[in-house]
Tab-separated table of C-alpha atoms in Angstrom:
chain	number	residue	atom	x	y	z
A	6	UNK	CA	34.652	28.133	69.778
A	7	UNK	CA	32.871	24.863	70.865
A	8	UNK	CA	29.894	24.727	72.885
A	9	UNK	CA	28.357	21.972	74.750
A	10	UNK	CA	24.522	22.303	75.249
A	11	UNK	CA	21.967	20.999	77.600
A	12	UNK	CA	19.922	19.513	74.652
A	13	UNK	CA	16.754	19.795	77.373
A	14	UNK	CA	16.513	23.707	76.890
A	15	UNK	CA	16.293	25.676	73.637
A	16	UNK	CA	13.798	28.026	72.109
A	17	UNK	CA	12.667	28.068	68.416
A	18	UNK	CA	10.552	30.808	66.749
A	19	UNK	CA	8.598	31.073	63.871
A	20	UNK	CA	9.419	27.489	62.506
A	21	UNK	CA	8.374	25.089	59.834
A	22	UNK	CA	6.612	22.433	61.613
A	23	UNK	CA	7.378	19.722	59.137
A	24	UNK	CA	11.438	20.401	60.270
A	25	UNK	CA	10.257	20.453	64.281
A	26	UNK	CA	10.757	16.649	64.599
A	27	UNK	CA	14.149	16.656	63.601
A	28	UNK	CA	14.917	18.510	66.751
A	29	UNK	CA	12.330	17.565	68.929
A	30	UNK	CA	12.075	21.138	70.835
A	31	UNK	CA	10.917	21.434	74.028
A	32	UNK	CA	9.544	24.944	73.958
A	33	UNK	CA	8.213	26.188	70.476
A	34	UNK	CA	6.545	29.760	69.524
A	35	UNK	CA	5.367	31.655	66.250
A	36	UNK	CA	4.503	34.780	66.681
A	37	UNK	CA	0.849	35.717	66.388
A	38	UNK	CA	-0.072	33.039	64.745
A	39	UNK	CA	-2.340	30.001	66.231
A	40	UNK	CA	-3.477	28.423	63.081
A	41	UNK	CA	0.012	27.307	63.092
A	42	UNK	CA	0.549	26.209	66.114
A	43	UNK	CA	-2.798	24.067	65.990
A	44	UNK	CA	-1.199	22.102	63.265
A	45	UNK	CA	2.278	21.609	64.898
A	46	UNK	CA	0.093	20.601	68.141
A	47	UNK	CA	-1.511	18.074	65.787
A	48	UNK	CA	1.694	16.762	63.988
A	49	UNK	CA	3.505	16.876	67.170
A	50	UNK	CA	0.902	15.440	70.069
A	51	UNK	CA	2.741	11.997	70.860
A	52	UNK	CA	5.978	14.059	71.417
A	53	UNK	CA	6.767	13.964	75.182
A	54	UNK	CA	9.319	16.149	74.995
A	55	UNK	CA	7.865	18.803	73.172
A	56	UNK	CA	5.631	22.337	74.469
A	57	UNK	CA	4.032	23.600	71.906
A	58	UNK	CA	3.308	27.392	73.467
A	59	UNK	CA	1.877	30.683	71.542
A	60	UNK	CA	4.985	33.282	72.243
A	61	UNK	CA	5.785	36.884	71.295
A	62	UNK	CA	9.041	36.912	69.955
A	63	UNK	CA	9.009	40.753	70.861
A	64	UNK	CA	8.415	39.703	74.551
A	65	UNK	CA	9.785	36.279	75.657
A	66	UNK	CA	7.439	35.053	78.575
A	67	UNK	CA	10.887	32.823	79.770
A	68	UNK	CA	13.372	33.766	82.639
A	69	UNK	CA	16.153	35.254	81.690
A	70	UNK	CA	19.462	33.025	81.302
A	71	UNK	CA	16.899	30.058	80.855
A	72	UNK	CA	17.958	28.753	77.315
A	73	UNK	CA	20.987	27.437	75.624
A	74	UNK	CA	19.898	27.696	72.260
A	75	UNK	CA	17.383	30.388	69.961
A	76	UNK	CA	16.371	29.714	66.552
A	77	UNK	CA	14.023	31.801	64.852
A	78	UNK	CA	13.399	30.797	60.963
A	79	UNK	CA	11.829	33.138	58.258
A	80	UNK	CA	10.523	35.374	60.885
A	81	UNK	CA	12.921	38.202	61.714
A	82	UNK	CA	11.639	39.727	58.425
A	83	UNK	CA	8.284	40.279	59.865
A	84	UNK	CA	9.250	41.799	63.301
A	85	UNK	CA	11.202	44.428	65.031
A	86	UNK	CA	14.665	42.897	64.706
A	87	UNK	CA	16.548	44.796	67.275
A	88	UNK	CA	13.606	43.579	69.967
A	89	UNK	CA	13.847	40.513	69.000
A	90	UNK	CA	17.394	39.458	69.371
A	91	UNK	CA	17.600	41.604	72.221
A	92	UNK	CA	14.784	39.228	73.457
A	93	UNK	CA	17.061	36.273	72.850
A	94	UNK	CA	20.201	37.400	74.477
A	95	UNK	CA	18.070	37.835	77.421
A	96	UNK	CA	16.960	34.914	77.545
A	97	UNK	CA	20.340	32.499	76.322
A	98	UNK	CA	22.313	31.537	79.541
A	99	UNK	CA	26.553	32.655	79.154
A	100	UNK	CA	27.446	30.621	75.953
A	101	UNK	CA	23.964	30.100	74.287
A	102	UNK	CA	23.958	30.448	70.628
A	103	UNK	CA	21.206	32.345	68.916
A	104	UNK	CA	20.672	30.932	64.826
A	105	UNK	CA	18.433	32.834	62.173
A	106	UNK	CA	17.451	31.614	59.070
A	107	UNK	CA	16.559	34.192	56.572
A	108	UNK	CA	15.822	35.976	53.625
A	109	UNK	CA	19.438	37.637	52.420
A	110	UNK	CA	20.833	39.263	49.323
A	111	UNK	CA	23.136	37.728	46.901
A	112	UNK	CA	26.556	38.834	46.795
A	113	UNK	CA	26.706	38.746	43.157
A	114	UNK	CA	24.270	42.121	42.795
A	115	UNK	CA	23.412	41.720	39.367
A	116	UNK	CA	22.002	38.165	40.257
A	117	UNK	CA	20.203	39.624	43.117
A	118	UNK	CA	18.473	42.310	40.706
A	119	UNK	CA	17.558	39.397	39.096
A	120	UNK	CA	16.213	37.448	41.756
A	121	UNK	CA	14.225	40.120	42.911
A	122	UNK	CA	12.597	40.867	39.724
A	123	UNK	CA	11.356	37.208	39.294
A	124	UNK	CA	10.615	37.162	42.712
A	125	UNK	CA	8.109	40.844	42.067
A	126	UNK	CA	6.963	38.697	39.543
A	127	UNK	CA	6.566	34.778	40.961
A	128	UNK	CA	5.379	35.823	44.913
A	129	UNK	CA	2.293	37.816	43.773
A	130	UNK	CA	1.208	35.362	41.150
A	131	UNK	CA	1.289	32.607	43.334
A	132	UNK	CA	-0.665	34.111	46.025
A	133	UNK	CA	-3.285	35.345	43.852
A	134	UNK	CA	-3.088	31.130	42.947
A	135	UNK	CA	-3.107	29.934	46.607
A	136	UNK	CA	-5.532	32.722	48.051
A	137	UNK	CA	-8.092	32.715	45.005
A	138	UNK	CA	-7.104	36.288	44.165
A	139	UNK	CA	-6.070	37.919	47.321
A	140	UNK	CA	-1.852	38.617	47.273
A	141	UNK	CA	-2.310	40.669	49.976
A	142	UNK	CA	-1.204	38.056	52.398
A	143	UNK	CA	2.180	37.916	51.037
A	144	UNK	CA	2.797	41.161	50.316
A	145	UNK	CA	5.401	40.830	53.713
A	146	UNK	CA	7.159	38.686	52.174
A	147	UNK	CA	7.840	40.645	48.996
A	148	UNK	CA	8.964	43.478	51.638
A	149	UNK	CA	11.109	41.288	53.041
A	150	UNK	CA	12.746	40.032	50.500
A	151	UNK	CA	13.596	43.697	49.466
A	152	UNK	CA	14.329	44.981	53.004
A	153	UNK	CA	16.008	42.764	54.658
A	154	UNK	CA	19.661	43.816	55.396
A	155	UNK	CA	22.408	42.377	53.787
A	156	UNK	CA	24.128	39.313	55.398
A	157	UNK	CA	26.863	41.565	56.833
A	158	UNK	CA	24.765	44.357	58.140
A	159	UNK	CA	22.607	41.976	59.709
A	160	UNK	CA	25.745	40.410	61.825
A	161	UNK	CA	26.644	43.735	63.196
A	162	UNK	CA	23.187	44.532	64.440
A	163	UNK	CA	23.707	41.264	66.496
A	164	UNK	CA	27.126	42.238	67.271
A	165	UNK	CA	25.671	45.678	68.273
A	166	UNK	CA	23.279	44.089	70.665
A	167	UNK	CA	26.120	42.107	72.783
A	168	UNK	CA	26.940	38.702	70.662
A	169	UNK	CA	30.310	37.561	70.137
A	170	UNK	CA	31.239	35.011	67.334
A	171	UNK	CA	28.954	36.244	65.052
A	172	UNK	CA	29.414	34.585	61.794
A	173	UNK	CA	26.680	33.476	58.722
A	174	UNK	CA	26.878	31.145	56.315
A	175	UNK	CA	25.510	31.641	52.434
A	176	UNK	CA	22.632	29.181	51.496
A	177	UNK	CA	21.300	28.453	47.660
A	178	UNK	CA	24.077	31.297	46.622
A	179	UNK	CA	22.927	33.206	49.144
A	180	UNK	CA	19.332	33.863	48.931
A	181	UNK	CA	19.095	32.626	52.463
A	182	UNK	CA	21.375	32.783	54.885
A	183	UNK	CA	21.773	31.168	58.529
A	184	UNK	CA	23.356	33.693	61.464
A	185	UNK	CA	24.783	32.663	64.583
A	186	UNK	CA	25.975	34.776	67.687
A	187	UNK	CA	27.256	33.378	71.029
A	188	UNK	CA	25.975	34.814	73.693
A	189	UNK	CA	29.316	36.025	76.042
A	190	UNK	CA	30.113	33.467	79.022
A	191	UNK	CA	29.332	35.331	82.479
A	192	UNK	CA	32.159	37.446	83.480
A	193	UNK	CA	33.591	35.668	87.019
């Protein structure tokens, strides 16, 4: 199924800021967390087209049916999933397309085990590196890592919560993964 988007109206949450250029997004949020947003204000301050706005992916301050397009990137791991892609089919107009980036398992489980041992192994000790001894901090990603539902399950909870054409694509042999659901076209 094609789609043809207004390019004027999507919504990204919890993205890199180095990759916000490439898309040059009018409205922008991470949840909860300023320090970042400061530095995509700063990287991104001679972009016209670009708001830079703190919002609660849990609680879109947007109208509803006010976006074509909802990215969120290495953040549903960290939030209540189900409110937040109920969040974005609220606010995607008939046809929107909602995209996550995320943590996901391998298919090949024996490589996963593997992964996630280095990973129990790698995360903490470079935290304790970039924090000066404190892997607190990252202990949500570790979590994660390990909770996050496989790429499968993950489609049908956005199946469950009303998109169509939900498909996901398999990055770096699946260690991430990108998910896309269209939002269903108003009923006439």
């Amino acid at each position: 199924m094609s789609t043809v988007f207004n390019l004027e109206d999507r919504l990204t949450l919890a993205r890199g800021i180095d990759a916000l250029g490439a898309w040059a997004t009018p409205l922008w949020g991470r949840m909860d967390c300023p320090q970042m947003l400061a530095q995509a204000e700063g990287k991104l301050n001679s972009a016209a087209r670009v708001e830079i706005r703190r919002i609660d992916a849990h609680a879109i301050a947007l109208p509803d049916a006010s976006v074509d397009i909802c990215s969120i990137s290495f953040g549903m791991k960290i939030c209540d999933r189900a409110r937040v892609v109920a969040e974005a089919h609220r606010v995607l107009r008939p046809g929107g397309v909602f995209y996550c980036l995320e943590a996901a398992r391998i298919p090949f489980e024996p490589l996963h085990q593997l992964y996630l041992l280095y990973m129990d192994w790698c995360l903490p000790l470079i935290a304790r590196l970039a924090t000066g001894g404190d892997a607190s901090a990252y202990n949500y990603l570790l979590r994660g890592i390990h909770d996050f539902p496989n790429q499968r399950a993950f489609a049908c909870e956005l199946e469950r919560q009303g998109f169509i054409d939900v498909s996901y694509e398999n990055l770096t042999l699946g260690i991430v993964a990108i998910h896309r659901g269209v939002k269903p076209p108003a009923v006439q």
